[in-house]
Coordinates of C-alpha atoms in Angstrom, one line a residue:
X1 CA -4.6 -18.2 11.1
X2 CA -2.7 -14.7 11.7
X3 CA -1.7 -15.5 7.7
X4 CA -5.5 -15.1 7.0
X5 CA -6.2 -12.4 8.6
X6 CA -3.3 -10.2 7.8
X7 CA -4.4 -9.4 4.5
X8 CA -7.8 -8.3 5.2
X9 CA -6.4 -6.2 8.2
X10 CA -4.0 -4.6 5.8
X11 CA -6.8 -3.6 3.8
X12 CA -8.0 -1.5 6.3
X13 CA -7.0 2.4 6.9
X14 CA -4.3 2.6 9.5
X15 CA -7.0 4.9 11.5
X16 CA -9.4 1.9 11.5
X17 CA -7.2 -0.4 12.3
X18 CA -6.1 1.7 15.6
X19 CA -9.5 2.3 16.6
X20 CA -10.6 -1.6 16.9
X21 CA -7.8 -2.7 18.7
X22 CA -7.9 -0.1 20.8
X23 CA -11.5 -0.9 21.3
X24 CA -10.6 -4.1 21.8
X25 CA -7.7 -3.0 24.4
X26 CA -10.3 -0.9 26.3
X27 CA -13.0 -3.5 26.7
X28 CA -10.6 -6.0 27.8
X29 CA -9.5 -3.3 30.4
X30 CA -12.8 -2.0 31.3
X31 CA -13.8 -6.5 31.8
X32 CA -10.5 -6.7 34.1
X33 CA -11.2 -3.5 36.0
X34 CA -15.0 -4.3 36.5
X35 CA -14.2 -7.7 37.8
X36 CA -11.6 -6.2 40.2
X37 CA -14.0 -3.6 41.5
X38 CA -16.9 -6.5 41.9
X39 CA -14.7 -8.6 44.0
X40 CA -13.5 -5.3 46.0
X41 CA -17.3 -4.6 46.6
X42 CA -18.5 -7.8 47.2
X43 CA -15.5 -8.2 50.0
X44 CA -16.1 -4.7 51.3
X45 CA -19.6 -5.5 51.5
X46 CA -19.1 -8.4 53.6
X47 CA -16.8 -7.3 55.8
X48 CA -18.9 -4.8 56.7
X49 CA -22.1 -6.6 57.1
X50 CA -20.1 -8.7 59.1
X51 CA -18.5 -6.2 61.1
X52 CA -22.0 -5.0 62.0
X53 CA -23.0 -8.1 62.8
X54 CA -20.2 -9.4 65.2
X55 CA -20.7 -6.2 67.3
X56 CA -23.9 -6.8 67.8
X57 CA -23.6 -10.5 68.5
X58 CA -20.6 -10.0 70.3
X59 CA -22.8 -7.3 72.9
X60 CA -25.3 -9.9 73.2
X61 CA -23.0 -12.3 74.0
X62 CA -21.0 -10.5 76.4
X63 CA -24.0 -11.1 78.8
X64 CA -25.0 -14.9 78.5
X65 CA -21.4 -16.0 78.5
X66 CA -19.2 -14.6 81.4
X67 CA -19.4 -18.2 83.1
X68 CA -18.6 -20.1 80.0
X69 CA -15.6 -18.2 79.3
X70 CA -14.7 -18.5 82.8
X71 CA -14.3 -22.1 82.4
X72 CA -17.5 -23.0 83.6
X73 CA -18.5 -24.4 80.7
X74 CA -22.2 -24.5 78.9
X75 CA -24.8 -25.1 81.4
X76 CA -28.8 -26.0 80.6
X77 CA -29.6 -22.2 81.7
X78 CA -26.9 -20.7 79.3
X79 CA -28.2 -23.1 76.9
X80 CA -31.8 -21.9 77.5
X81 CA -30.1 -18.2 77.4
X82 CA -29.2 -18.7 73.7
X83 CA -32.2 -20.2 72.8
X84 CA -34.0 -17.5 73.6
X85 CA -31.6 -15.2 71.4
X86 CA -30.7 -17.1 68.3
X87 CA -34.1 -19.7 68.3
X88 CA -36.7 -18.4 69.6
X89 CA -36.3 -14.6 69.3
X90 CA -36.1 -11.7 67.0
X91 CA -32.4 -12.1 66.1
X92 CA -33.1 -15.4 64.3
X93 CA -34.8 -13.9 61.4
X94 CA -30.9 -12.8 60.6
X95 CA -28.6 -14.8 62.2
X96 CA -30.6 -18.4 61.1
X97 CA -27.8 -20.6 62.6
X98 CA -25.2 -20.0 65.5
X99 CA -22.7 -22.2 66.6
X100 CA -20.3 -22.6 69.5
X101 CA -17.0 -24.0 68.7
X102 CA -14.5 -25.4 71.1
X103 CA -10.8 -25.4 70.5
X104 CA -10.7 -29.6 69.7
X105 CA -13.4 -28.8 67.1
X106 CA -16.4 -30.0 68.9
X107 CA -19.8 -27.9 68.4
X108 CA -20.2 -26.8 71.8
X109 CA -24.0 -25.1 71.3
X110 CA -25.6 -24.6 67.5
X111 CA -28.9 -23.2 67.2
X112 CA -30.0 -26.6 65.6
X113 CA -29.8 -28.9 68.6
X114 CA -29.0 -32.1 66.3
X115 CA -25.7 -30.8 66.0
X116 CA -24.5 -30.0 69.2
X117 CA -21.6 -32.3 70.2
X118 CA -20.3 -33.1 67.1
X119 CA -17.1 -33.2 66.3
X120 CA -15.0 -31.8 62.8
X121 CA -11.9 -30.9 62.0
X122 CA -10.2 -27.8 63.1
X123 CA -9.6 -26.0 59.2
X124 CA -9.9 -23.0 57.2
X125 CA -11.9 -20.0 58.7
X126 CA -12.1 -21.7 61.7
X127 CA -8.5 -22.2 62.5
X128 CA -7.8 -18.8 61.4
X129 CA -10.3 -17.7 63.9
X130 CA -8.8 -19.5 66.5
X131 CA -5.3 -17.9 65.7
X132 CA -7.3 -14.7 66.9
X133 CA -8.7 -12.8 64.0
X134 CA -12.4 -12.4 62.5
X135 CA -13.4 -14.6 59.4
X136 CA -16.2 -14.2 57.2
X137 CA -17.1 -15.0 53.3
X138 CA -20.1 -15.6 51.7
X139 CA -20.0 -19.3 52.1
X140 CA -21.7 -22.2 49.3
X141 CA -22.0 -24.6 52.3
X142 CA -20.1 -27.2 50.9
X143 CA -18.7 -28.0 54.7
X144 CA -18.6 -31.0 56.2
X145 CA -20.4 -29.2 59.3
X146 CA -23.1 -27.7 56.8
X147 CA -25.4 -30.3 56.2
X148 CA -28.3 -28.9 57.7
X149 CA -28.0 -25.7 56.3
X150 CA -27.1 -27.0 52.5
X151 CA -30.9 -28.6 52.8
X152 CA -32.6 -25.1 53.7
X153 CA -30.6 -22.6 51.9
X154 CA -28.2 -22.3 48.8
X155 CA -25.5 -19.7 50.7
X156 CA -25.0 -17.8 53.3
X157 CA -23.0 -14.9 55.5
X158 CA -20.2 -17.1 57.3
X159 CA -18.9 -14.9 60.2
X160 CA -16.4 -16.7 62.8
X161 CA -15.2 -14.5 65.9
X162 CA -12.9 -15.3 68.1
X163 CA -14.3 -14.9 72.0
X164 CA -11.0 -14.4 74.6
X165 CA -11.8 -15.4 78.0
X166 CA -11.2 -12.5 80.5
X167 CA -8.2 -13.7 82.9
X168 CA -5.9 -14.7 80.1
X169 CA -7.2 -13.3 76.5
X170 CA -6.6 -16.5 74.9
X171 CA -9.2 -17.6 72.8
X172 CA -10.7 -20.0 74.4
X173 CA -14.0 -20.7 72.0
X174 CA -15.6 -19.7 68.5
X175 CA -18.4 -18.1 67.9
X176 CA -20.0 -19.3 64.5
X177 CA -22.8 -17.7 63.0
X178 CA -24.7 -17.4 59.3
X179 CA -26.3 -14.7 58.2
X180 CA -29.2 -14.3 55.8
X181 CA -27.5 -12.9 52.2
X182 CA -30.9 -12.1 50.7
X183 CA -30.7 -8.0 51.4
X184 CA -26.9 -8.8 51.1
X185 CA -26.8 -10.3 47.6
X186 CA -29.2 -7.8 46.6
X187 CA -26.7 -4.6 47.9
X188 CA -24.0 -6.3 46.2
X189 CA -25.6 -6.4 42.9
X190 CA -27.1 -3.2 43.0
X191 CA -23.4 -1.9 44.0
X192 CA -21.9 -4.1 41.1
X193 CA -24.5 -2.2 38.6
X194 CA -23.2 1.0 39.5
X195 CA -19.7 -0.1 39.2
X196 CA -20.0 -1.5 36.2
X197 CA -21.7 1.2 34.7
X198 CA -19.0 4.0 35.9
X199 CA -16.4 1.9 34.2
X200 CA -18.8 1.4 31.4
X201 CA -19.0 5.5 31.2
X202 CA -15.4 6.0 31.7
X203 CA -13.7 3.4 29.3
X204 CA -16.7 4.9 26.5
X205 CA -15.4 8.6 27.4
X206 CA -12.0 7.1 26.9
X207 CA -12.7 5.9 23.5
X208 CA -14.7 9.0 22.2
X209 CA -11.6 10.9 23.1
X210 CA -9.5 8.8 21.2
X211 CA -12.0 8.5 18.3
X212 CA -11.9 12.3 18.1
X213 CA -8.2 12.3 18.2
X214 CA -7.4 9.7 15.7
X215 CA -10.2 11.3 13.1
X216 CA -8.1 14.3 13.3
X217 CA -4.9 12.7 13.2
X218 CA -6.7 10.8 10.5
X219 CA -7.6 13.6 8.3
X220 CA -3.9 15.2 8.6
X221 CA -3.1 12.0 7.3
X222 CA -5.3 11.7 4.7
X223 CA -4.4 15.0 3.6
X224 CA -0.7 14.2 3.3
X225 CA -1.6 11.0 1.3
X226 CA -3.0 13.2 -1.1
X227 CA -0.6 15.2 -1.5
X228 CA 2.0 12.3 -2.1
X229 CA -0.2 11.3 -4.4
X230 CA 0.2 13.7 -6.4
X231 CA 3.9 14.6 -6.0
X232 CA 4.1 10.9 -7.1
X233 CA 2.1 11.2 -10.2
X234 CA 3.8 14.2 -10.8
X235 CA 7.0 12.4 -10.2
X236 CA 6.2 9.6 -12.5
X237 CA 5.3 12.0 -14.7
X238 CA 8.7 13.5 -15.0
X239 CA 10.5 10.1 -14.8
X240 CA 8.3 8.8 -18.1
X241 CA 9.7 12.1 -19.9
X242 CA 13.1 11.7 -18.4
X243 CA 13.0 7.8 -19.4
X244 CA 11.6 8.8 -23.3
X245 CA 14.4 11.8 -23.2
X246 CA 17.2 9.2 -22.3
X247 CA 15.8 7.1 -25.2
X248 CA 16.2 9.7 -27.6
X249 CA 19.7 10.8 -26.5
X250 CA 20.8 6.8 -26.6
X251 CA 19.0 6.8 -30.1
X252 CA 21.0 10.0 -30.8
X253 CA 24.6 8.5 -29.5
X254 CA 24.0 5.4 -31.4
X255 CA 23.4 7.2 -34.6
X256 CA 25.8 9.7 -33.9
X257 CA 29.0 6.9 -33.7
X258 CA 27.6 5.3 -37.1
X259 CA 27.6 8.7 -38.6
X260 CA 30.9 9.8 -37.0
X261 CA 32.7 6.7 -38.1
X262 CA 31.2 7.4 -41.8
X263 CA 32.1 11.0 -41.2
X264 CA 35.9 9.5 -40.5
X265 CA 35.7 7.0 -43.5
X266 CA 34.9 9.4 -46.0
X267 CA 37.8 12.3 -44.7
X268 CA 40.2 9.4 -44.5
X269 CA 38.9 8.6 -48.2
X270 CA 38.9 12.1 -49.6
X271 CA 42.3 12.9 -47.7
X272 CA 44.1 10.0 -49.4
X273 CA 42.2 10.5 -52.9
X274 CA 42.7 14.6 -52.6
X275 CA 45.4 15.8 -51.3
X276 CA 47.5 12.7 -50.3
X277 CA 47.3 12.1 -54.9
X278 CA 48.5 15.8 -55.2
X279 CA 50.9 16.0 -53.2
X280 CA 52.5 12.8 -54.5
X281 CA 51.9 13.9 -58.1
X282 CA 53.7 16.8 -57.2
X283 CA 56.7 14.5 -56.0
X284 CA 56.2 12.6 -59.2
X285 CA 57.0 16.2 -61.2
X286 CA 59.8 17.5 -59.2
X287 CA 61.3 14.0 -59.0
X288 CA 60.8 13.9 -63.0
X289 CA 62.4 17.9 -62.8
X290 CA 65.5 16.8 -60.8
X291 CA 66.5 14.0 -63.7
X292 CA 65.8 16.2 -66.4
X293 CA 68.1 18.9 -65.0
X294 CA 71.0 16.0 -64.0
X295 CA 70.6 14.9 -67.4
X296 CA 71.0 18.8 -69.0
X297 CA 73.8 19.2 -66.8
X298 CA 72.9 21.6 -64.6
X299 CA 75.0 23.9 -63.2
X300 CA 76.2 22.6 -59.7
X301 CA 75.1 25.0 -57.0
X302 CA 72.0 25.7 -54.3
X303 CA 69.1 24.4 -56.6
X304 CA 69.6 20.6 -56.4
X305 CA 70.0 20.8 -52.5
X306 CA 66.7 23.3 -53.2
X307 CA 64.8 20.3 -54.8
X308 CA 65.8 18.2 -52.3
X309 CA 64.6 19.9 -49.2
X310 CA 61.2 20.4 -50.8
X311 CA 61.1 16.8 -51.7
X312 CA 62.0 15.4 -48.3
X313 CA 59.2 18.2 -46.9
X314 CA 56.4 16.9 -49.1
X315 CA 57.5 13.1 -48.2
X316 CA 57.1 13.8 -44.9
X317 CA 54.0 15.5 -45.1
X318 CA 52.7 12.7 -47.6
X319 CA 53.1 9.9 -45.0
X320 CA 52.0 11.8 -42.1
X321 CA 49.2 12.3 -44.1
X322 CA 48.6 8.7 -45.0
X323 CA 49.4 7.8 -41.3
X324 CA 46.5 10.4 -40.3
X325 CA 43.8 8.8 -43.3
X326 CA 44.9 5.0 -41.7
X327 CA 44.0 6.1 -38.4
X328 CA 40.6 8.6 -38.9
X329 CA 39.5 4.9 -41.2
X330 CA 38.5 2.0 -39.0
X331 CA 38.3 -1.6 -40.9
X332 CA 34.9 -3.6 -41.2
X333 CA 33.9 -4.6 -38.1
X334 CA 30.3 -4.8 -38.9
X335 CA 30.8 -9.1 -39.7
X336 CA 33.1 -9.6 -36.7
X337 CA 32.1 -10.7 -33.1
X338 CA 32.3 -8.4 -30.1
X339 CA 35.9 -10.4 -29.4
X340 CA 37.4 -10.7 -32.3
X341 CA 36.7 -6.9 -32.8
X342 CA 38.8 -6.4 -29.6
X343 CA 41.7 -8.8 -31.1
X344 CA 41.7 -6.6 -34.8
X345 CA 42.1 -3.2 -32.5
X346 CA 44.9 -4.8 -30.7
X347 CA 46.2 -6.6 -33.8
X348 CA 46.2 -3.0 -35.8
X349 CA 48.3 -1.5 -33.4
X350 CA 51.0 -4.5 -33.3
X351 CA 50.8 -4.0 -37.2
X352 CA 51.6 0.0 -37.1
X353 CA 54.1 0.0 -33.8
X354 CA 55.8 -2.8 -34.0
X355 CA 54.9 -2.9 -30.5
X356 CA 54.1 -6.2 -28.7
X357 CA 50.8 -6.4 -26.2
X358 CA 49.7 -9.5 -23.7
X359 CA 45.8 -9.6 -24.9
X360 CA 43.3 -12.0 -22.5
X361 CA 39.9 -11.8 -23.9
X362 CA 36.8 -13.7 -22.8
X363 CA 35.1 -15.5 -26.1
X364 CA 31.9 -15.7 -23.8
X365 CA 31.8 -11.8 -25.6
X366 CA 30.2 -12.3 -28.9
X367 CA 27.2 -10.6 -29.7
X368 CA 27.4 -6.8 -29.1
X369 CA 25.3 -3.6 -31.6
X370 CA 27.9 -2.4 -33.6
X371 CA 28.0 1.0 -31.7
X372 CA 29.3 -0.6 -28.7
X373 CA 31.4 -2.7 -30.6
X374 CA 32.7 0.9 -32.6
X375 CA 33.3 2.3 -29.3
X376 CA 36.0 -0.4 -27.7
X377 CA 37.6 -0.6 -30.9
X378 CA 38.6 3.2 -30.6
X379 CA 39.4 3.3 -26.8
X380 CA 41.4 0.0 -26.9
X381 CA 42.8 2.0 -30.2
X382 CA 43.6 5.4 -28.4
X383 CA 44.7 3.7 -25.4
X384 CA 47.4 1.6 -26.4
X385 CA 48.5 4.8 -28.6
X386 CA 48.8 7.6 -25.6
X387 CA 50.5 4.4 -23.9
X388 CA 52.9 3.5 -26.7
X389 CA 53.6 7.6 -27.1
X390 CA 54.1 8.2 -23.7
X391 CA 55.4 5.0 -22.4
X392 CA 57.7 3.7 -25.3
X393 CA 58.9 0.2 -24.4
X394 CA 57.1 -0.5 -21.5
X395 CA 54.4 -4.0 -21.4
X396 CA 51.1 -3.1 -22.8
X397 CA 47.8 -5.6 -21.3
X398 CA 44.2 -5.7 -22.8
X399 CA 41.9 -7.8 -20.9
X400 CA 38.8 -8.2 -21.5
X401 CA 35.6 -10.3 -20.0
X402 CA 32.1 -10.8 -19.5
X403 CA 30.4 -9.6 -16.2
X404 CA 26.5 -10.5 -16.5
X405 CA 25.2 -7.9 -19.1
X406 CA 28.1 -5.8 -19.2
X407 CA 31.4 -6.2 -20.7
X408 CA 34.3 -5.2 -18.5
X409 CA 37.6 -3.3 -20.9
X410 CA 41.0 -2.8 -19.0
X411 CA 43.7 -1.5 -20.9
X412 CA 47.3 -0.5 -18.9
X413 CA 50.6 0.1 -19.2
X414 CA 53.7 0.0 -17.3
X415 CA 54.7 3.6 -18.0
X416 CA 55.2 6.4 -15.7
X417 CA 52.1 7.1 -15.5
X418 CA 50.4 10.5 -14.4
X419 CA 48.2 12.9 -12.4
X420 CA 45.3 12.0 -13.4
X421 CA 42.6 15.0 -13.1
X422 CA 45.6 17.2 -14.1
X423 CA 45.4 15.4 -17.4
X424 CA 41.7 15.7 -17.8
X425 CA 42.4 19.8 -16.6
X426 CA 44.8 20.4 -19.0
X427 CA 42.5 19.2 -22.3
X428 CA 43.6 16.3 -23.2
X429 CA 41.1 15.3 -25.9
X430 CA 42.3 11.7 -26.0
X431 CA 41.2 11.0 -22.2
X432 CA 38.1 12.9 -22.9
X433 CA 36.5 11.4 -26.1
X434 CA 36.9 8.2 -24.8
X435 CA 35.4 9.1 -21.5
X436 CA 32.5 10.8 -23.1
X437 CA 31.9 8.5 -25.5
X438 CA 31.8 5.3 -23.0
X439 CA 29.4 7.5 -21.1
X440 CA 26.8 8.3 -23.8
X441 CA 26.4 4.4 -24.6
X442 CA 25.5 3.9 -20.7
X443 CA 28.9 2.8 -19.4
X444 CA 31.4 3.4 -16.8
X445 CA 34.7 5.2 -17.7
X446 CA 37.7 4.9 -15.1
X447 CA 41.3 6.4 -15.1
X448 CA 43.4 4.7 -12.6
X449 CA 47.4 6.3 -12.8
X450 CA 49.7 7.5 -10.6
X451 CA 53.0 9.5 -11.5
X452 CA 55.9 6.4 -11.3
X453 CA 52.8 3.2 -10.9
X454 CA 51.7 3.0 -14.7
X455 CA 47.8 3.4 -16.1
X456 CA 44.8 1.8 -16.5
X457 CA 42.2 2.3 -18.2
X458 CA 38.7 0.8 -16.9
X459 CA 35.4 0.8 -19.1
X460 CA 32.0 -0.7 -18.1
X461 CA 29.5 -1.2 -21.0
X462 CA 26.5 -3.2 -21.8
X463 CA 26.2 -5.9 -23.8
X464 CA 22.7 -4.8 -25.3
X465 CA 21.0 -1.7 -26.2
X466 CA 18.3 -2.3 -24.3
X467 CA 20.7 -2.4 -20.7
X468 CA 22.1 1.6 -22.4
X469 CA 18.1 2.4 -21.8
X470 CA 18.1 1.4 -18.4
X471 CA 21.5 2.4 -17.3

């Protein structure tokens, strides 16, 4: 049930929803506190009609019993006494039945004859006024000793008063009377109206108040909401162009490592067709020169040592040069899987150093655009080089292994390592290229080193360009 309703509820404005429960809060209060005050006036109402009316029984009797409470007991002329007062005259238009009750519980006088001498236990009101204290309620006559009245009337005042006899004060007999409720019931309704309707008044003054209050405090809302609204359209706004803008730049990336590694391709191509073929056609010529002068018998002297020194120069430039053209070229990787792209980097560095390196990779790893797959391939490349410069026989590890979406590189070494954001400070292009260009593909690049506790280099990327968009 509370599962039905809480989805309509929710549906309505917070200041809605605070004014009907608290409406309902109110008129629950304003039912408990009119009750309360009902049963306060109706007692009140009682107690006083039958404080009026003891006094003025009690006066009357004060007269017509001094010899009963004496211990004399009822005789026919006090009998004849309260027939006068409670049958035959004026006071029996209000008090329409009175009874005398002896401690054992036998009716000692009543007004209706019949009853006089019977006998009942000694319970409730009447016990209590025995104990010594005025009872009264407005009865339903339900009592066993309320026969006679059930068949006349439907309720009545019940007033019991104790009556002390004079030597001792003991309460030596009851004095039970009823009194008409007719201009009773009537007060008490009339002062259950008014009542009612001052709590009425005061719980709808209460609620106007709050109404007032919470349309207010409604508005201010209301207002705010607005303006959240907006910020959050404007917000949106900004995040679609910042989204679209992130495409692009990915775009860019992407085409700017395809172009980069053709960039690379063609200087490592023009560097070994241009000058790498001049400068060994100009070896071929001075090597040619140097026989032809051995074979004309050159004079012995500073030339041939001259010849030499420019040949070993122009060697050494020719292989650095050819060492700097393998290096700027990358093979085809465009047919190979994202792991066995990760084996050829490693595999191309064990071919140039001579070096040895403990390789783990995950074959779960084999789909991947080829601008990720460009990427690994040069930091596994230019990490195992800055570790094989600077850390010359120590163990080299690449692991690498699927996590979800993402492909997790680590690449260390056992070297002495170093400080690691001194590096970056100093301009280390290395660190940096590979750094930046993890991070333009949407990945995560980490340096962990310390100077004596090796390196290792961490990189996060995704497995799709689609996970680059979102990263």
């Amino acid at each position: 049930m509370s599962t039905l309703l809480k989805g309509p509820f929710r549906m309505v404005s917070f200041s809605h929803q605070f004014l009907a429960v608290s409406f309902g809060i109110l008129v629950a209060g304003m039912i408990i506190i009119g009750t309360w005050i009902g049963h306060q006036i109706e007692n009140n109402t009682v107690n006083r009609a039958a404080a009026i009316a003891t006094v003025y029984v009690e006066s009357i009797l004060a007269t017509r019993l001094q010899a009963f409470l004496r211990g004399g007991g009822i005789d026919r002329e006090t009998r004849a006494a309260l027939d006068r007062v409670f049958v035959e005259g004026p006071l029996s238009r209000k008090v329409v039945r009175f009874k005398l009750w002896s401690p054992d519980g036998t009716i000692l006088y009543s007004s209706d004859e019949l009853q006089s001498g019977r006998r009942f236990p000694v319970q409730g009101l009447l016990a209590a006024a025995f104990a010594g204290t005025v009872q009264s309620r407005i009865s339903n006559l339900d009592g066993p000793d309320n026969a006679s009245e059930r068949a006349r009337w439907s309720e009545l005042l019940e007033v019991y008063v104790p009556l002390r006899s004079g030597a001792s004060g003991k309460v030596s007999t009851v004095a039970e009377f009823y009194h008409s409720t007719e201009n009773l019931g009537r007060d008490i309704r009339a002062a259950k109206r008014r009542g009612w309707a001052l709590v009425a008044v005061a719980t709808a003054a209460m609620y106007l108040m709050l109404l007032a209050m919470v349309r207010r405090a409604n508005s201010t809302i209301a207002h705010q909401q607005r303006d959240l609204n907006r910020q959050l359209q404007q917000l949106r706004t900004t995040l679609g162009e910042n989204n679209r803008m992130r495409e692009q730049l990915r775009d860019a990336a992407v085409r700017t490592t395809a172009l980069n590694e053709q960039f690379l391709h063609r200087l490592a191509a023009d560097l070994h067709d241009g000058p790498a073929q001049e400068i060994a056609l100009a070896l071929m010529r001075l090597e040619s020169l140097g026989e032809e002068r051995s074979d004309a018998g050159a004079t012995q002297g500073t030339t041939p040592r001259t010849f030499e020194t420019i040949y070993r120069a122009l060697n050494a430039s020719l292989a650095e040069l050819r060492n700097m053209a393998s290096e700027l070229g990358m093979p085809r990787i465009a047919e190979l899987s994202f792991a066995d792209t990760i084996r050829r980097a490693v595999t191309d560095f064990e071919e140039k150093s001579e070096a040895k390196v403990d390789i783990e990779v995950d074959d779960a790893l084999a789909e991947a655009p080829l601008a990720i797959r460009i990427t690994v391939y040069r930091l596994i490349q230019e990490s195992l080089n800055n570790g094989w410069l600077h850390a010359r026989g120590a163990t080299q590890q690449v692991l690498a292994r699927r996590d979800g979406t993402h492909a997790l590189i680590e690449v260390a070494d056992q070297g002495p390592g170093f400080v690691r954001q001194a590096a970056f400070d100093s301009g280390r292009l290395g660190l940096a290229f590979m750094r930046e260009r993890v991070r333009l593909l949407g990945g995560v690049f980490e340096v962990e080193t310390e100077p004596g506790c090796g390196t290792r280099i961490l990189a996060r990327l995704p497995l799709s360009l689609d996970e680059t968009a979102s990263a």
